[in-house]
Amino acid sequence: MTSALDMTSALADAPSLEALRGALDPLDFMAGWNKHEPSLWKEPRTRYKPALWRWADAKAGLDAAGRLINAEQAERRNLFMVNPLEGNHYDTLRTLVSAYQMILPGEEARTHRHSPNALRLVLECAEDCFTIVDGVRIDMRPGDVLLTPGMCWHGHGNQGKRPGYWIDYLDVPLVHLIEPMFFDHWDGGLQAASSASRDNPWVYPLAAQLERLKSAAPDPFGRLRVELGAPAMPTTGLYMEKLAAGTAGRPLRATENQIFTAVSGAGSTRIAGQTFEWRRGDTFCIPSWHGFSHEAREASVLFCVSDYPVQSKLGFFRIENLPSA
Ligand code: GTQ
Ligand code: FE2
């Protein structure tokens, strides 16, 4: 074995760049002039791809899963929207993941907590479908956005007659990236509710957002949108955007990673030269710095989940208009 002293003198006495490289390697140094690939580049070039997932497909898959696995076995009966990027098995985008979830009548999705921030957009919950956040029972209504910020206990239940469906959005990929992951199970299944309320900072009913949108003025990029919270959670910005029937938005690009779900209506979004058709419940993702513009066939509302707060707090955020998407 080469001693530490020998390794140091091999460095000091290196007769050539070749030899120096050979002496640096076992010490886990990499000379900047020998980089395998550049570490800096002119502008964002994410490997994540624009993609769309259909609610009709998710529902069919969840209904099949409802026959095949129960909520106890599954922990959560959910279908993650995996970015079609080679080697990826989880992330929707670099910082965010989203999943369709279903709970059958009579089921409980046991209570747990985790450092990643989570939120839900309710798609279909007929009656008596609820989530319990830190002991507060919140009945789920279609169009609701429900927050479970990092380390809040949360579990779900369905005491109604029909399945409940919603979409989860979490900043898990961001937590994977910076690594402060914590996760605990609640002892004893679903935490009992000590109170029930829909009037608290975790609940954003759709009707209230539609009311706010009626008097919203366009932002500097021509978007008619309202923000839920300011921001809703430290890492995650949430917006409801209104598109009038037959209108197209101005093409733009931004450094933020964005997941959109159609809350109502139908239309299409052009993302970096590709067109994605969407209708109610469909979800699509726009990776960082991809030009995009929405076009509404019917009057529509889009829900947007973005890592804007992270980018903005760290001074990285940029946005600009484009001639076309
Ligand atoms: O419902 O708590 O889709 O923790 C992924 C992770 C849902 C949840 C997901 C979760 C949950
Ligand atoms: Fe969770």
Tab-separated table of C-alpha atoms and ligand atoms in Angstrom:
chain	number	residue	atom	x	y	z
A	1	MET	CA	0.000	0.000	0.000
A	2	THR	CA	1.142	3.502	-0.794
A	3	SER	CA	1.625	5.562	2.355
A	4	ALA	CA	0.097	9.009	2.752
A	5	LEU	CA	3.582	10.465	2.707
A	6	ASP	CA	4.393	8.724	-0.614
A	7	MET	CA	1.170	10.025	-2.122
A	8	THR	CA	2.039	13.564	-1.073
A	9	SER	CA	5.541	13.345	-2.568
A	10	ALA	CA	4.117	11.848	-5.792
A	11	LEU	CA	2.127	15.065	-6.033
A	12	ALA	CA	5.006	17.364	-5.153
A	13	ASP	CA	7.365	15.628	-7.593
A	14	ALA	CA	4.913	15.158	-10.463
A	15	PRO	CA	7.025	15.579	-13.631
A	16	SER	CA	4.068	16.209	-15.979
A	17	LEU	CA	0.378	17.138	-15.996
A	18	GLU	CA	-0.332	13.466	-16.801
A	19	ALA	CA	1.588	12.342	-13.736
A	20	LEU	CA	-0.041	15.046	-11.609
A	21	ARG	CA	-3.466	13.847	-12.673
A	22	GLY	CA	-2.485	10.275	-11.745
A	23	ALA	CA	-1.270	11.427	-8.331
A	24	LEU	CA	-4.385	13.522	-7.636
A	25	ASP	CA	-6.842	10.774	-8.527
A	26	PRO	CA	-6.294	8.459	-5.495
A	27	LEU	CA	-6.666	11.486	-3.211
A	28	ASP	CA	-10.092	12.270	-4.734
A	29	PHE	CA	-8.987	15.541	-6.262
A	30	MET	CA	-10.095	16.429	-9.777
A	31	ALA	CA	-8.177	19.143	-11.575
A	32	GLY	CA	-10.623	21.740	-12.927
A	33	TRP	CA	-8.870	21.625	-16.338
A	34	ASN	CA	-9.681	17.870	-16.614
A	35	LYS	CA	-13.449	18.165	-16.043
A	36	HIS	CA	-15.521	15.371	-17.627
A	37	GLU	CA	-18.185	17.886	-18.578
A	38	PRO	CA	-18.683	21.616	-18.007
A	39	SER	CA	-20.081	22.549	-14.599
A	40	LEU	CA	-21.398	25.903	-15.778
A	41	TRP	CA	-23.506	26.679	-18.821
A	42	LYS	CA	-25.070	29.679	-20.450
A	43	GLU	CA	-28.690	29.131	-19.412
A	44	PRO	CA	-30.893	26.457	-17.765
A	45	ARG	CA	-30.885	23.126	-19.610
A	46	THR	CA	-32.922	20.748	-17.469
A	47	ARG	CA	-33.196	17.099	-18.534
A	48	TYR	CA	-36.792	16.920	-17.256
A	49	LYS	CA	-39.328	16.836	-20.081
A	50	PRO	CA	-42.668	18.534	-20.608
A	51	ALA	CA	-45.348	15.862	-20.088
A	52	LEU	CA	-49.070	15.392	-19.483
A	53	TRP	CA	-51.079	12.826	-17.494
A	54	ARG	CA	-54.798	12.249	-18.120
A	55	TRP	CA	-57.285	12.127	-15.269
A	56	ALA	CA	-59.338	9.502	-17.155
A	57	ASP	CA	-56.280	7.186	-17.231
A	58	ALA	CA	-55.428	7.867	-13.579
A	59	LYS	CA	-59.005	7.125	-12.549
A	60	ALA	CA	-59.085	3.848	-14.462
A	61	GLY	CA	-55.761	2.856	-12.878
A	62	LEU	CA	-56.878	3.820	-9.374
A	63	ASP	CA	-60.200	1.992	-9.752
A	64	ALA	CA	-58.300	-1.139	-10.790
A	65	ALA	CA	-55.964	-0.675	-7.813
A	66	GLY	CA	-59.090	-0.380	-5.648
A	67	ARG	CA	-59.920	-3.984	-6.596
A	68	LEU	CA	-56.370	-5.188	-6.119
A	69	ILE	CA	-54.893	-3.466	-3.044
A	70	ASN	CA	-56.368	-1.953	0.106
A	71	ALA	CA	-55.289	1.331	1.690
A	72	GLU	CA	-53.612	-0.442	4.613
A	73	GLN	CA	-51.391	-2.494	2.291
A	74	ALA	CA	-50.711	0.475	0.030
A	75	GLU	CA	-50.012	3.113	2.753
A	76	ARG	CA	-51.448	5.498	0.118
A	77	ARG	CA	-53.294	4.275	-2.995
A	78	ASN	CA	-51.627	6.717	-5.356
A	79	LEU	CA	-50.230	6.912	-8.879
A	80	PHE	CA	-47.151	9.110	-9.170
A	81	MET	CA	-46.687	11.183	-12.304
A	82	VAL	CA	-43.160	10.176	-13.257
A	83	ASN	CA	-41.304	12.453	-15.629
A	84	PRO	CA	-40.410	10.427	-18.764
A	85	LEU	CA	-36.735	11.141	-18.302
A	86	GLU	CA	-34.371	8.204	-18.667
A	87	GLY	CA	-33.462	6.708	-15.305
A	88	ASN	CA	-36.168	8.595	-13.390
A	89	HIS	CA	-38.583	6.527	-11.304
A	90	TYR	CA	-40.239	9.153	-9.133
A	91	ASP	CA	-39.857	12.903	-9.723
A	92	THR	CA	-42.407	14.848	-11.739
A	93	LEU	CA	-39.913	17.728	-11.956
A	94	ARG	CA	-36.565	18.565	-10.297
A	95	THR	CA	-38.203	19.858	-7.108
A	96	LEU	CA	-41.783	18.546	-7.175
A	97	VAL	CA	-43.756	15.346	-7.416
A	98	SER	CA	-47.479	14.871	-7.973
A	99	ALA	CA	-49.737	11.837	-7.696
A	100	TYR	CA	-53.401	10.959	-8.174
A	101	GLN	CA	-54.808	9.303	-5.035
A	102	MET	CA	-58.025	7.393	-4.295
A	103	ILE	CA	-59.656	6.200	-1.088
A	104	LEU	CA	-62.563	3.734	-1.042
A	105	PRO	CA	-65.650	3.980	1.182
A	106	GLY	CA	-64.833	2.676	4.656
A	107	GLU	CA	-61.070	2.993	4.201
A	108	GLU	CA	-58.532	4.881	6.285
A	109	ALA	CA	-55.138	6.075	5.066
A	110	ARG	CA	-53.205	6.030	8.343
A	111	THR	CA	-51.713	9.152	9.842
A	112	HIS	CA	-48.083	10.029	9.276
A	113	ARG	CA	-45.891	13.100	9.046
A	114	HIS	CA	-42.859	14.063	7.001
A	115	SER	CA	-40.568	17.024	6.483
A	116	PRO	CA	-41.628	17.457	2.834
A	117	ASN	CA	-44.510	19.897	2.389
A	118	ALA	CA	-47.639	18.463	0.801
A	119	LEU	CA	-50.936	19.716	-0.533
A	120	ARG	CA	-53.954	18.262	-2.269
A	121	LEU	CA	-56.393	19.382	-4.954
A	122	VAL	CA	-59.685	17.538	-4.559
A	123	LEU	CA	-61.142	16.113	-7.795
A	124	GLU	CA	-64.123	14.006	-6.678
A	125	CYS	CA	-65.328	13.553	-3.118
A	126	ALA	CA	-69.056	13.050	-2.876
A	127	GLU	CA	-69.634	13.110	0.873
A	128	ASP	CA	-67.900	12.165	4.120
A	129	CYS	CA	-64.426	12.093	2.627
A	130	PHE	CA	-62.008	13.879	4.916
A	131	THR	CA	-58.428	14.520	5.833
A	132	ILE	CA	-57.264	15.007	9.432
A	133	VAL	CA	-54.437	17.543	9.777
A	134	ASP	CA	-52.897	17.803	13.282
A	135	GLY	CA	-56.141	16.485	14.796
A	136	VAL	CA	-58.484	18.776	12.824
A	137	ARG	CA	-60.944	16.981	10.552
A	138	ILE	CA	-61.349	18.777	7.211
A	139	ASP	CA	-64.151	17.529	4.944
A	140	MET	CA	-62.957	17.407	1.335
A	141	ARG	CA	-64.942	19.201	-1.372
A	142	PRO	CA	-64.160	19.188	-5.117
A	143	GLY	CA	-61.895	22.102	-6.041
A	144	ASP	CA	-60.504	22.443	-2.503
A	145	VAL	CA	-56.796	22.990	-2.067
A	146	LEU	CA	-55.788	21.514	1.314
A	147	LEU	CA	-52.354	22.085	2.827
A	148	THR	CA	-50.270	19.757	4.976
A	149	PRO	CA	-47.095	21.752	5.609
A	150	GLY	CA	-43.923	19.885	6.619
A	151	MET	CA	-44.185	17.794	9.838
A	152	CYS	CA	-47.988	18.243	10.210
A	153	TRP	CA	-49.635	14.910	11.080
A	154	HIS	CA	-52.060	13.889	8.341
A	155	GLY	CA	-54.266	10.941	7.442
A	156	HIS	CA	-57.350	10.499	5.295
A	157	GLY	CA	-60.685	8.702	5.638
A	158	ASN	CA	-63.850	7.988	3.685
A	159	GLN	CA	-67.108	7.328	5.543
A	160	GLY	CA	-69.238	7.934	2.439
A	161	LYS	CA	-70.606	5.620	-0.239
A	162	ARG	CA	-68.364	6.561	-3.172
A	163	PRO	CA	-64.606	6.656	-3.685
A	164	GLY	CA	-62.773	9.945	-3.123
A	165	TYR	CA	-60.119	11.140	-5.596
A	166	TRP	CA	-57.608	13.944	-5.388
A	167	ILE	CA	-54.119	14.974	-6.518
A	168	ASP	CA	-51.196	15.252	-4.110
A	169	TYR	CA	-48.291	17.618	-4.792
A	170	LEU	CA	-45.160	17.434	-2.644
A	171	ASP	CA	-41.679	18.956	-2.579
A	172	VAL	CA	-40.112	15.517	-1.961
A	173	PRO	CA	-37.595	15.796	-4.870
A	174	LEU	CA	-36.328	19.071	-3.371
A	175	VAL	CA	-35.920	17.341	0.000
A	176	HIS	CA	-34.087	14.489	-1.765
A	177	LEU	CA	-31.786	17.088	-3.305
A	178	ILE	CA	-30.914	18.933	-0.068
A	179	GLU	CA	-31.505	15.860	2.164
A	180	PRO	CA	-33.361	16.986	5.325
A	181	MET	CA	-35.797	14.019	5.127
A	182	PHE	CA	-37.751	12.996	8.251
A	183	PHE	CA	-40.772	10.663	8.339
A	184	ASP	CA	-42.817	9.178	11.232
A	185	HIS	CA	-45.886	7.010	11.571
A	186	TRP	CA	-48.604	7.907	14.064
A	187	ASP	CA	-49.024	5.138	16.669
A	188	GLY	CA	-52.395	3.518	16.081
A	189	GLY	CA	-53.506	4.101	12.496
A	190	LEU	CA	-55.625	7.175	11.841
A	191	GLN	CA	-55.256	10.020	14.354
A	192	ALA	CA	-58.603	10.799	16.039
A	193	ALA	CA	-60.039	14.217	15.205
A	194	SER	CA	-60.353	16.538	18.206
A	195	SER	CA	-62.309	19.092	16.134
A	196	ALA	CA	-63.760	19.581	12.647
A	197	SER	CA	-63.421	22.774	10.649
A	198	ARG	CA	-63.185	24.056	7.089
A	199	ASP	CA	-62.314	27.532	8.259
A	200	ASN	CA	-58.567	27.453	8.902
A	201	PRO	CA	-55.318	28.329	7.086
A	202	TRP	CA	-55.022	24.819	5.585
A	203	VAL	CA	-58.168	25.107	3.460
A	204	TYR	CA	-58.586	27.056	0.195
A	205	PRO	CA	-62.077	26.395	-1.180
A	206	LEU	CA	-62.438	26.888	-4.933
A	207	ALA	CA	-65.450	29.205	-4.623
A	208	ALA	CA	-63.363	31.749	-2.682
A	209	GLN	CA	-60.655	31.722	-5.377
A	210	LEU	CA	-63.232	32.128	-8.186
A	211	GLU	CA	-64.641	35.109	-6.300
A	212	ARG	CA	-61.169	36.674	-6.006
A	213	LEU	CA	-60.534	35.995	-9.720
A	214	LYS	CA	-63.596	38.073	-10.688
A	215	SER	CA	-61.790	41.263	-9.689
A	216	ALA	CA	-58.203	40.181	-10.428
A	217	ALA	CA	-56.157	42.491	-12.673
A	218	PRO	CA	-53.725	40.961	-15.204
A	219	ASP	CA	-50.151	40.594	-13.907
A	220	PRO	CA	-47.210	42.051	-15.922
A	221	PHE	CA	-47.268	38.900	-18.115
A	222	GLY	CA	-50.969	39.212	-18.900
A	223	ARG	CA	-52.000	36.410	-16.531
A	224	LEU	CA	-55.274	36.617	-14.621
A	225	ARG	CA	-54.336	34.730	-11.495
A	226	VAL	CA	-54.525	34.779	-7.723
A	227	GLU	CA	-52.022	33.340	-5.293
A	228	LEU	CA	-53.153	31.000	-2.502
A	229	GLY	CA	-51.242	32.162	0.578
A	230	ALA	CA	-48.151	34.315	0.246
A	231	PRO	CA	-46.660	31.796	-0.304
A	232	ALA	CA	-48.849	28.885	0.822
A	233	MET	CA	-45.801	26.956	2.038
A	234	PRO	CA	-42.127	27.941	2.379
A	235	THR	CA	-41.048	26.029	-0.733
A	236	THR	CA	-44.203	25.955	-2.792
A	237	GLY	CA	-46.257	28.647	-4.517
A	238	LEU	CA	-49.879	27.970	-5.488
A	239	TYR	CA	-51.968	29.882	-8.024
A	240	MET	CA	-55.401	29.713	-9.638
A	241	GLU	CA	-55.389	31.156	-13.157
A	242	LYS	CA	-58.448	32.029	-15.207
A	243	LEU	CA	-58.493	31.716	-19.007
A	244	ALA	CA	-61.385	33.103	-21.032
A	245	ALA	CA	-62.833	30.853	-23.764
A	246	GLY	CA	-61.048	31.241	-27.098
A	247	THR	CA	-58.079	33.172	-25.723
A	248	ALA	CA	-54.350	32.495	-25.779
A	249	GLY	CA	-51.844	33.599	-23.148
A	250	ARG	CA	-48.606	35.406	-23.921
A	251	PRO	CA	-45.656	33.041	-24.414
A	252	LEU	CA	-43.118	33.241	-21.599
A	253	ARG	CA	-40.464	31.276	-19.821
A	254	ALA	CA	-39.293	31.255	-16.221
A	255	THR	CA	-36.727	29.423	-14.121
A	256	GLU	CA	-39.434	28.005	-11.839
A	257	ASN	CA	-40.597	24.387	-12.197
A	258	GLN	CA	-44.367	24.253	-12.576
A	259	ILE	CA	-47.080	21.605	-12.424
A	260	PHE	CA	-50.502	22.593	-13.784
A	261	THR	CA	-53.846	20.840	-13.294
A	262	ALA	CA	-57.011	21.867	-15.136
A	263	VAL	CA	-59.636	22.590	-12.477
A	264	SER	CA	-62.276	23.285	-15.119
A	265	GLY	CA	-62.619	23.793	-18.857
A	266	ALA	CA	-60.527	22.490	-21.739
A	267	GLY	CA	-57.700	23.780	-23.886
A	268	SER	CA	-54.095	23.219	-24.805
A	269	THR	CA	-50.667	24.393	-23.743
A	270	ARG	CA	-47.696	24.765	-26.017
A	271	ILE	CA	-44.467	23.880	-24.231
A	272	ALA	CA	-41.162	24.300	-26.096
A	273	GLY	CA	-42.723	23.485	-29.461
A	274	GLN	CA	-44.985	20.616	-28.309
A	275	THR	CA	-48.756	20.939	-27.852
A	276	PHE	CA	-50.496	19.265	-24.907
A	277	GLU	CA	-54.312	19.048	-24.937
A	278	TRP	CA	-55.959	19.111	-21.522
A	279	ARG	CA	-59.364	18.968	-19.911
A	280	ARG	CA	-60.642	18.927	-16.316
A	281	GLY	CA	-58.421	16.865	-14.002
A	282	ASP	CA	-55.504	16.475	-16.446
A	283	THR	CA	-52.055	17.460	-15.166
A	284	PHE	CA	-49.010	18.654	-17.088
A	285	CYS	CA	-45.538	19.812	-16.097
A	286	ILE	CA	-43.363	22.632	-17.403
A	287	PRO	CA	-39.680	22.201	-16.568
A	288	SER	CA	-37.494	25.197	-15.802
A	289	TRP	CA	-36.881	27.671	-18.654
A	290	HIS	CA	-39.203	25.955	-21.150
A	291	GLY	CA	-41.235	28.493	-23.107
A	292	PHE	CA	-44.986	27.985	-22.797
A	293	SER	CA	-48.378	29.515	-23.528
A	294	HIS	CA	-51.884	28.332	-22.664
A	295	GLU	CA	-54.837	28.420	-25.021
A	296	ALA	CA	-58.387	27.962	-23.698
A	297	ARG	CA	-61.008	26.264	-25.888
A	298	GLU	CA	-63.589	26.634	-23.112
A	299	ALA	CA	-63.573	29.021	-20.164
A	300	SER	CA	-61.000	27.362	-17.909
A	301	VAL	CA	-59.270	27.528	-14.559
A	302	LEU	CA	-55.748	26.157	-14.147
A	303	PHE	CA	-54.175	25.340	-10.792
A	304	CYS	CA	-50.401	25.907	-10.700
A	305	VAL	CA	-47.917	24.449	-8.202
A	306	SER	CA	-44.487	26.052	-8.463
A	307	ASP	CA	-41.098	26.135	-6.740
A	308	TYR	CA	-41.086	29.927	-7.190
A	309	PRO	CA	-40.636	30.634	-3.427
A	310	VAL	CA	-37.379	28.641	-3.350
A	311	GLN	CA	-35.988	30.281	-6.471
A	312	SER	CA	-37.074	33.734	-5.422
A	313	LYS	CA	-35.710	33.486	-1.841
A	314	LEU	CA	-32.345	32.310	-3.162
A	315	GLY	CA	-32.151	35.057	-5.776
A	316	PHE	CA	-32.273	32.667	-8.758
A	317	PHE	CA	-35.683	33.508	-10.189
A	318	ARG	CA	-35.959	34.896	-13.741
A	319	ILE	CA	-38.922	35.289	-16.053
A	320	GLU	CA	-39.259	36.760	-19.533
A	321	ASN	CA	-41.683	37.129	-22.430
A	322	LEU	CA	-40.962	35.197	-25.605
A	323	PRO	CA	-42.014	35.876	-29.206
A	324	SER	CA	-43.491	32.327	-29.374
A	325	ALA	CA	-43.620	29.072	-27.413
B	1	GTQ	O1	-51.380	11.429	1.317
B	1	GTQ	O2	-49.834	11.666	2.806
B	1	GTQ	O3	-49.252	10.958	-3.014
B	1	GTQ	O4	-47.326	11.265	2.061
B	1	GTQ	C1	-47.411	10.899	-1.535
B	1	GTQ	C2	-46.931	10.969	-0.230
B	1	GTQ	C3	-49.623	11.219	-0.722
B	1	GTQ	C4	-50.177	11.484	1.646
B	1	GTQ	C5	-48.762	11.028	-1.765
B	1	GTQ	C6	-47.811	11.175	0.812
B	1	GTQ	C7	-49.168	11.297	0.569
B	2	FE2	FE	-48.079	12.249	3.582
